[in-house]
Coordinates of C-alpha atoms in Angstrom, one line a residue:
X30 CA -7.3 9.6 -0.1
X31 CA -6.0 8.4 3.0
X32 CA -2.4 7.6 1.4
X33 CA -2.3 11.3 0.5
X34 CA -2.6 12.3 4.2
X35 CA -0.1 9.7 5.2
X36 CA 2.3 10.8 2.6
X37 CA 2.4 14.6 3.3
X38 CA 2.6 13.7 7.1
X39 CA 5.8 11.8 6.5
X40 CA 7.1 14.7 4.8
X41 CA 7.0 16.9 7.8
X42 CA 10.4 15.2 8.8
X43 CA 12.0 16.4 5.7
X44 CA 11.7 20.3 6.4
X45 CA 15.3 20.5 7.9
X46 CA 16.7 19.2 4.8
X47 CA 15.3 21.4 2.4
X48 CA 16.4 24.5 4.7
X49 CA 20.0 23.7 4.1
X50 CA 19.4 23.9 0.2
X51 CA 22.4 26.4 -1.2
X52 CA 20.3 27.5 -3.8
X53 CA 17.1 29.2 -3.0
X54 CA 15.0 28.5 -6.4
X55 CA 15.2 24.8 -5.3
X56 CA 14.8 25.2 -1.6
X57 CA 11.5 24.8 -0.4
X58 CA 9.3 23.2 2.6
X59 CA 6.6 22.1 0.1
X60 CA 6.8 18.8 -1.6
X61 CA 8.8 20.3 -4.7
X62 CA 10.6 23.5 -5.5
X63 CA 8.9 26.3 -7.7
X64 CA 7.7 25.5 -11.4
X65 CA 10.4 25.8 -14.0
X66 CA 10.0 28.6 -16.5
X67 CA 7.7 27.4 -19.6
X68 CA 10.4 26.9 -21.8
X69 CA 11.8 23.8 -19.9
X70 CA 8.5 22.9 -18.7
X71 CA 9.6 19.2 -19.9
X72 CA 12.3 19.1 -17.1
X73 CA 12.2 17.7 -14.7
X74 CA 10.6 14.8 -16.7
X75 CA 7.6 12.6 -15.3
X76 CA 8.2 9.4 -17.4
X77 CA 6.1 6.1 -17.1
X78 CA 6.3 2.7 -18.8
X79 CA 3.2 1.2 -20.1
X80 CA 3.6 -2.7 -20.5
X81 CA 1.0 -4.6 -19.1
X82 CA -1.9 -3.7 -21.4
X83 CA -4.7 -6.2 -19.9
X84 CA -5.9 -7.3 -16.7
X85 CA -6.2 -10.9 -14.8
X86 CA -9.9 -11.2 -16.4
X87 CA -8.6 -10.0 -19.9
X88 CA -9.9 -6.5 -20.0
X89 CA -8.1 -3.5 -21.4
X90 CA -6.4 -1.2 -19.0
X91 CA -7.0 2.1 -19.8
X92 CA -4.0 4.8 -19.7
X93 CA -6.7 7.8 -20.0
X94 CA -6.9 8.6 -16.3
X95 CA -3.3 9.6 -16.4
X96 CA -4.7 12.9 -17.8
X97 CA -8.0 13.0 -16.9
X98 CA -7.4 12.4 -13.1
X99 CA -6.3 15.6 -11.8
X100 CA -3.1 16.7 -10.2
X101 CA -1.0 14.7 -13.1
X102 CA 1.6 16.0 -14.9
X103 CA 2.9 13.3 -17.0
X104 CA 5.6 14.0 -19.9
X105 CA 6.1 11.0 -21.4
X106 CA 4.4 7.5 -21.6
X107 CA 6.7 4.9 -22.8
X108 CA 4.6 1.9 -24.6
X109 CA 6.2 -1.6 -24.4
X110 CA 8.0 -4.0 -25.0
X111 CA 8.9 -4.5 -28.6
X112 CA 10.6 -7.7 -29.4
X113 CA 12.4 -8.6 -32.6
X114 CA 13.5 -12.3 -33.1
X115 CA 15.8 -14.1 -35.8
X116 CA 13.7 -15.0 -38.8
X117 CA 10.4 -13.2 -36.9
X118 CA 8.7 -10.7 -37.1
X119 CA 8.5 -7.8 -34.7
X120 CA 6.2 -8.3 -31.6
X121 CA 4.5 -6.1 -29.1
X122 CA 5.0 -8.4 -25.9
X123 CA 3.4 -11.6 -27.2
X124 CA 1.2 -10.5 -30.3
X125 CA 1.4 -8.6 -33.5
X126 CA 0.9 -4.9 -32.8
X127 CA -1.7 -5.1 -35.3
X128 CA -3.7 -7.3 -32.8
X129 CA -7.0 -6.4 -32.0
X130 CA -6.2 -6.8 -28.7
X131 CA -4.3 -3.7 -28.8
X132 CA -6.9 -1.4 -30.3
X133 CA -7.6 0.2 -27.1
X134 CA -4.1 0.6 -26.4
X135 CA -3.6 2.6 -29.9
X136 CA -6.7 4.5 -29.9
X137 CA -6.0 5.9 -26.1
X138 CA -2.4 6.8 -26.8
X139 CA -3.7 9.1 -29.8
X140 CA -5.7 11.1 -27.0
X141 CA -2.4 10.8 -24.6
X142 CA -0.4 12.4 -27.8
X143 CA -3.1 15.3 -28.3
X144 CA -3.1 16.0 -24.4
X145 CA 0.8 17.3 -24.7
X146 CA 2.0 13.5 -23.7
X147 CA 4.7 12.2 -25.5
X148 CA 4.1 8.9 -26.6
X149 CA 7.2 6.7 -27.2
X150 CA 7.9 2.8 -27.5
X151 CA 10.4 0.8 -25.8
X152 CA 12.3 -2.1 -27.6
X153 CA 14.3 -4.7 -26.0
X154 CA 14.3 -5.2 -21.9
X155 CA 14.6 -8.6 -20.0
X156 CA 13.7 -10.9 -23.4
X157 CA 16.6 -11.5 -25.7
X158 CA 16.7 -11.4 -29.3
X159 CA 16.0 -7.7 -30.3
X160 CA 20.0 -6.9 -30.1
X161 CA 21.7 -10.2 -31.0
X162 CA 24.2 -10.6 -33.9
X163 CA 21.6 -12.0 -35.8
X164 CA 19.2 -8.9 -35.8
X165 CA 19.9 -5.4 -34.9
X166 CA 23.4 -6.1 -33.9
X167 CA 24.4 -7.9 -36.9
X168 CA 27.6 -7.6 -38.5
X169 CA 25.7 -7.2 -41.8
X170 CA 24.1 -4.2 -42.9
X171 CA 21.6 -6.3 -44.7
X172 CA 20.7 -8.2 -41.7
X173 CA 20.4 -4.9 -39.5
X174 CA 18.4 -3.2 -42.4
X175 CA 16.2 -6.1 -42.5
X176 CA 15.1 -5.6 -39.1
X177 CA 15.3 -2.0 -38.8
X178 CA 13.0 -1.4 -41.2
X179 CA 10.3 -3.4 -39.5
X180 CA 11.1 -0.9 -36.3
X181 CA 10.5 2.1 -38.5
X182 CA 7.6 0.8 -40.0
X183 CA 6.2 0.1 -36.4
X184 CA 7.0 3.7 -35.4
X185 CA 5.7 5.3 -38.4
X186 CA 2.2 3.2 -38.4
X187 CA 1.5 4.3 -35.0
X188 CA 3.0 7.5 -34.5
X189 CA 5.2 7.2 -31.8
X190 CA 7.3 10.5 -30.8
X191 CA 10.2 8.6 -29.7
X192 CA 11.8 5.3 -28.9
X193 CA 13.2 4.0 -25.7
X194 CA 16.5 1.5 -26.3
X195 CA 16.5 -1.0 -23.2
X196 CA 19.5 -3.0 -23.8
X197 CA 19.9 -5.9 -21.2
X198 CA 22.1 -8.3 -23.2
X199 CA 25.5 -8.1 -24.9
X200 CA 25.4 -5.5 -27.9
X201 CA 28.7 -4.1 -29.4
X202 CA 29.6 -0.4 -29.5
X203 CA 29.1 0.1 -33.3
X204 CA 25.9 -1.4 -33.0
X205 CA 24.3 0.6 -30.6
X206 CA 25.9 3.3 -32.3
X207 CA 24.5 2.3 -35.8
X208 CA 20.8 1.9 -34.5
X209 CA 20.9 5.1 -32.9
X210 CA 22.8 7.0 -36.1
X211 CA 19.7 5.3 -38.0
X212 CA 16.8 6.5 -36.1
X213 CA 18.1 9.8 -36.1
X214 CA 18.7 10.2 -39.7
X215 CA 15.3 8.7 -40.3
X216 CA 13.2 10.4 -37.8
X217 CA 14.8 13.9 -37.3
X218 CA 15.8 16.2 -34.7
X219 CA 12.4 16.0 -32.8
X220 CA 12.2 12.4 -32.5
X221 CA 12.9 11.5 -28.9
X222 CA 15.7 8.7 -28.4
X223 CA 16.3 7.5 -25.1
X224 CA 18.1 4.6 -23.5
X225 CA 17.3 2.6 -20.1
X226 CA 20.6 1.5 -18.9
X227 CA 21.2 0.2 -15.1
X228 CA 22.4 3.1 -13.2
X229 CA 25.6 1.4 -12.5
X230 CA 26.2 0.9 -16.3
X231 CA 26.5 4.8 -16.4
X232 CA 29.9 4.6 -14.5
X233 CA 30.5 0.8 -15.0
X234 CA 30.9 0.5 -11.0
X235 CA 29.6 -2.9 -11.0
X236 CA 29.1 -3.2 -14.5
X237 CA 26.0 -3.0 -16.9
X238 CA 23.9 -5.2 -18.8
X239 CA 24.4 -3.9 -22.1
X240 CA 28.0 -4.9 -23.2
X241 CA 28.8 -1.2 -24.2
X242 CA 30.2 1.5 -22.7
X243 CA 27.7 4.1 -21.9
X244 CA 30.3 6.8 -21.4
X245 CA 31.8 6.4 -24.9
X246 CA 28.4 6.3 -26.1
X247 CA 27.5 9.7 -24.5
X248 CA 31.1 11.1 -25.5
X249 CA 30.7 10.5 -29.0
X250 CA 26.8 10.7 -29.7
X251 CA 25.5 12.2 -26.6
X252 CA 24.3 15.1 -29.1
X253 CA 21.7 12.4 -30.9
X254 CA 20.6 11.1 -27.2
X255 CA 17.9 13.2 -25.4
X256 CA 18.2 11.4 -22.2
X257 CA 18.8 8.2 -20.1
X258 CA 16.3 6.4 -18.1
X259 CA 18.6 4.9 -15.7
X260 CA 17.7 1.8 -13.5
X261 CA 18.2 3.0 -10.0
X262 CA 16.6 -0.3 -8.4
X263 CA 17.2 -3.9 -8.4
X264 CA 21.0 -3.6 -6.7
X265 CA 22.1 -1.8 -9.4
X266 CA 21.5 1.7 -8.1
X267 CA 20.0 3.4 -5.1
X268 CA 18.1 6.7 -4.0
X269 CA 17.9 6.5 -0.6
X270 CA 20.4 9.2 -0.1
X271 CA 22.0 11.1 -3.0
X272 CA 25.4 9.6 -3.2
X273 CA 25.0 7.2 -6.4
X274 CA 23.4 10.3 -8.5
X275 CA 25.9 12.9 -7.4
X276 CA 28.6 10.1 -8.1
X277 CA 27.4 9.5 -11.6
X278 CA 27.2 13.6 -12.3
X279 CA 31.1 13.5 -10.9
X280 CA 32.1 11.5 -13.7
X281 CA 30.9 13.8 -16.1
X282 CA 27.3 13.2 -16.8
X283 CA 24.6 16.3 -17.5
X284 CA 22.3 15.9 -14.6
X285 CA 19.5 17.3 -16.8
X286 CA 20.0 13.9 -19.1
X287 CA 19.3 11.5 -16.3
X288 CA 16.1 10.5 -15.3
X289 CA 15.8 8.3 -11.8
X290 CA 14.0 5.1 -12.6
X291 CA 12.4 3.6 -9.8
X292 CA 10.0 0.5 -9.5
X293 CA 6.4 1.8 -9.0
X294 CA 5.3 -1.3 -6.8
X295 CA 7.0 -0.3 -3.5
X296 CA 4.6 2.0 -1.3
X297 CA 4.5 5.3 0.3
X298 CA 7.8 4.8 2.5
X299 CA 9.8 4.5 -0.8
X300 CA 8.3 7.8 -1.8
X301 CA 9.2 9.7 1.2
X302 CA 12.6 8.6 0.7
X303 CA 12.6 9.6 -3.2
X304 CA 11.3 12.9 -2.2
X305 CA 14.0 13.5 0.3
X306 CA 16.7 12.5 -2.1
X307 CA 15.2 14.4 -5.0
X308 CA 14.9 17.5 -2.7
X309 CA 18.4 17.4 -1.9
X310 CA 19.4 16.7 -5.3
X311 CA 17.7 19.6 -6.6
X312 CA 19.1 21.9 -3.9
X313 CA 22.8 20.9 -4.6
X314 CA 22.7 20.4 -8.5
X315 CA 19.5 22.9 -9.4
X316 CA 18.0 20.7 -12.0
X317 CA 17.6 16.8 -12.3
X318 CA 16.3 14.9 -15.6
X319 CA 13.3 13.3 -13.8
X320 CA 11.7 10.4 -12.2
X321 CA 10.9 7.2 -14.2
X322 CA 8.3 4.4 -13.0
X323 CA 8.4 1.0 -14.2
X324 CA 5.3 0.5 -14.8
X325 CA 1.9 1.5 -14.9
X326 CA -0.6 -1.2 -14.3
X327 CA -0.2 -2.0 -10.6
X328 CA 1.6 1.4 -9.4
X329 CA 1.4 2.0 -5.7
X330 CA -0.3 3.6 -3.7
X331 CA -3.4 2.9 -5.5
X332 CA -2.4 -0.6 -7.0
X333 CA -4.3 -2.2 -9.9
X334 CA -7.6 -0.3 -8.8
X335 CA -6.0 3.0 -9.1
X336 CA -2.2 2.9 -10.5
X337 CA -2.6 6.7 -11.7
X338 CA -2.1 7.5 -7.9
X339 CA 1.7 7.1 -8.5
X340 CA 1.8 9.5 -11.0
X341 CA 0.0 11.9 -8.7
X342 CA 2.5 11.4 -6.0
X343 CA 5.4 11.8 -8.4
X344 CA 3.9 15.0 -9.7
X345 CA 3.6 16.6 -5.8
X346 CA 7.4 15.5 -5.4
X347 CA 8.5 16.7 -9.1
X348 CA 6.3 18.7 -11.5
X349 CA 3.2 20.1 -9.5
X350 CA 0.7 22.1 -11.5
X351 CA 2.3 21.4 -14.9
X352 CA -0.7 19.4 -16.2
X353 CA -1.7 18.5 -19.7
X354 CA -5.1 19.4 -20.9
X355 CA -7.2 16.6 -22.5
X356 CA -10.4 17.2 -24.8
X357 CA -12.8 14.3 -25.2
X358 CA -15.8 14.8 -27.5
X359 CA -18.8 12.2 -27.3
X360 CA -18.0 10.5 -30.3
X361 CA -14.7 9.9 -28.8
X362 CA -16.3 8.3 -25.8
X363 CA -18.2 6.3 -28.2
X364 CA -15.1 5.3 -29.9
X365 CA -13.3 4.2 -27.1
X366 CA -15.9 2.1 -25.9
X367 CA -16.1 0.1 -29.0
X368 CA -12.3 -0.4 -29.2
X369 CA -12.4 -1.3 -25.6
X370 CA -15.1 -4.3 -26.3
X371 CA -13.0 -5.3 -29.5
X372 CA -9.5 -5.3 -27.4
X373 CA -11.3 -7.4 -24.7
X374 CA -12.7 -10.0 -26.7
X375 CA -11.8 -9.8 -31.0
X376 CA -14.5 -10.3 -32.6
X377 CA -17.2 -9.0 -30.0
X378 CA -17.4 -6.0 -31.8
X379 CA -19.6 -7.7 -34.6
X380 CA -22.0 -9.1 -31.8
X381 CA -22.2 -5.5 -30.4
X382 CA -23.2 -3.8 -33.8
X383 CA -25.7 -6.1 -34.2
X384 CA -27.3 -5.4 -30.7
X385 CA -27.5 -1.9 -30.6
X386 CA -23.7 -0.8 -30.4
X387 CA -20.9 -0.4 -28.0
X388 CA -22.8 1.6 -25.4
X389 CA -26.1 -0.5 -25.4
X390 CA -27.1 -2.7 -22.4
X391 CA -27.1 -5.8 -24.7
X392 CA -23.9 -5.2 -25.7
X393 CA -22.6 -5.4 -22.1
X394 CA -24.8 -8.3 -21.5
X395 CA -23.1 -10.3 -24.6
X396 CA -19.4 -8.8 -24.3
X397 CA -19.0 -7.0 -21.0
X398 CA -19.1 -3.4 -20.3
X399 CA -15.9 -1.5 -20.1
X400 CA -14.2 -0.8 -16.3
X401 CA -13.3 2.6 -17.4
X402 CA -16.2 5.2 -18.0
X403 CA -15.4 6.6 -20.9
X404 CA -18.9 8.8 -20.9
X405 CA -18.0 10.4 -17.9
X406 CA -14.6 11.8 -19.5
X407 CA -16.6 13.8 -22.1
X408 CA -15.9 17.7 -21.8
X409 CA -16.1 18.7 -25.2

């Protein structure tokens, strides 16, 4: 792969930086420091958001290359975005989560879980409504409970292992605390609770988008929060140097809880800069929380044709060798083909069943052929 050769060559200029690291365990001339002990294998984390579920032709986008392609060590996949509106029902993007278009999404998510990747949901984001005073930030506990029960039901139905709370509209300090407390109470200590502040919101240097103080939240409820997917991009933070991350740590934040969020469509030169910063940070601090990417479908260097290549690069930087193992049987592959057809064209499964099944040539002629080779993934 030409991008990988170019990336490796670019890293040669970084060698002098790594030799100055004061901690031998983190000082390395390789792409990343030595592997962590098995009991800490989740840290540093490699987190990826999965929002765009279909390509421009309406075909489902498969997440399975993230566990079938070699040299990827993803720890968390976050399915998004969950939205709530006053007097409405919970939606995943523009549809109900049960819509047939999401059959491939939920089927593949189950396989990701069985491969050791933590599959979470994300609520909020840029679209307003989920955290308004008419929904989850309502001063009325009855109103809050009405919308919270929809969220809890969604988490249970799709066996999500955690929830990322991305508050990008004003929300009260009490409101975010109530939501976190309720999630922890209902789903227990193993359920993953994360937040996704803009990086500046952690220190309030340039102001955040959430309305509440993350420092107060961490002080009072930090034991209930697993980590923060901090957005170090779009003017709210930068990792062109170590200064912003170090400043955050200097204000009292645990570096293990801060995951460096990056846009995935910025290319190889950003990867080189990120690698340099990560090597320096791990040399100074010993460990960081990891790297997060927004989002999967068009991540570079592979773009829409091979978005998983971003995760390969990040694995080299952060988690070499810590790769989950996935097993897919022939029956699983057939099921995946069937759900792909239904997700691409709701109602097509009925037609395919009448002409020989999802894997038949007649079905492909009628409804189209999956743009991912599920049969090639069979290894069990």
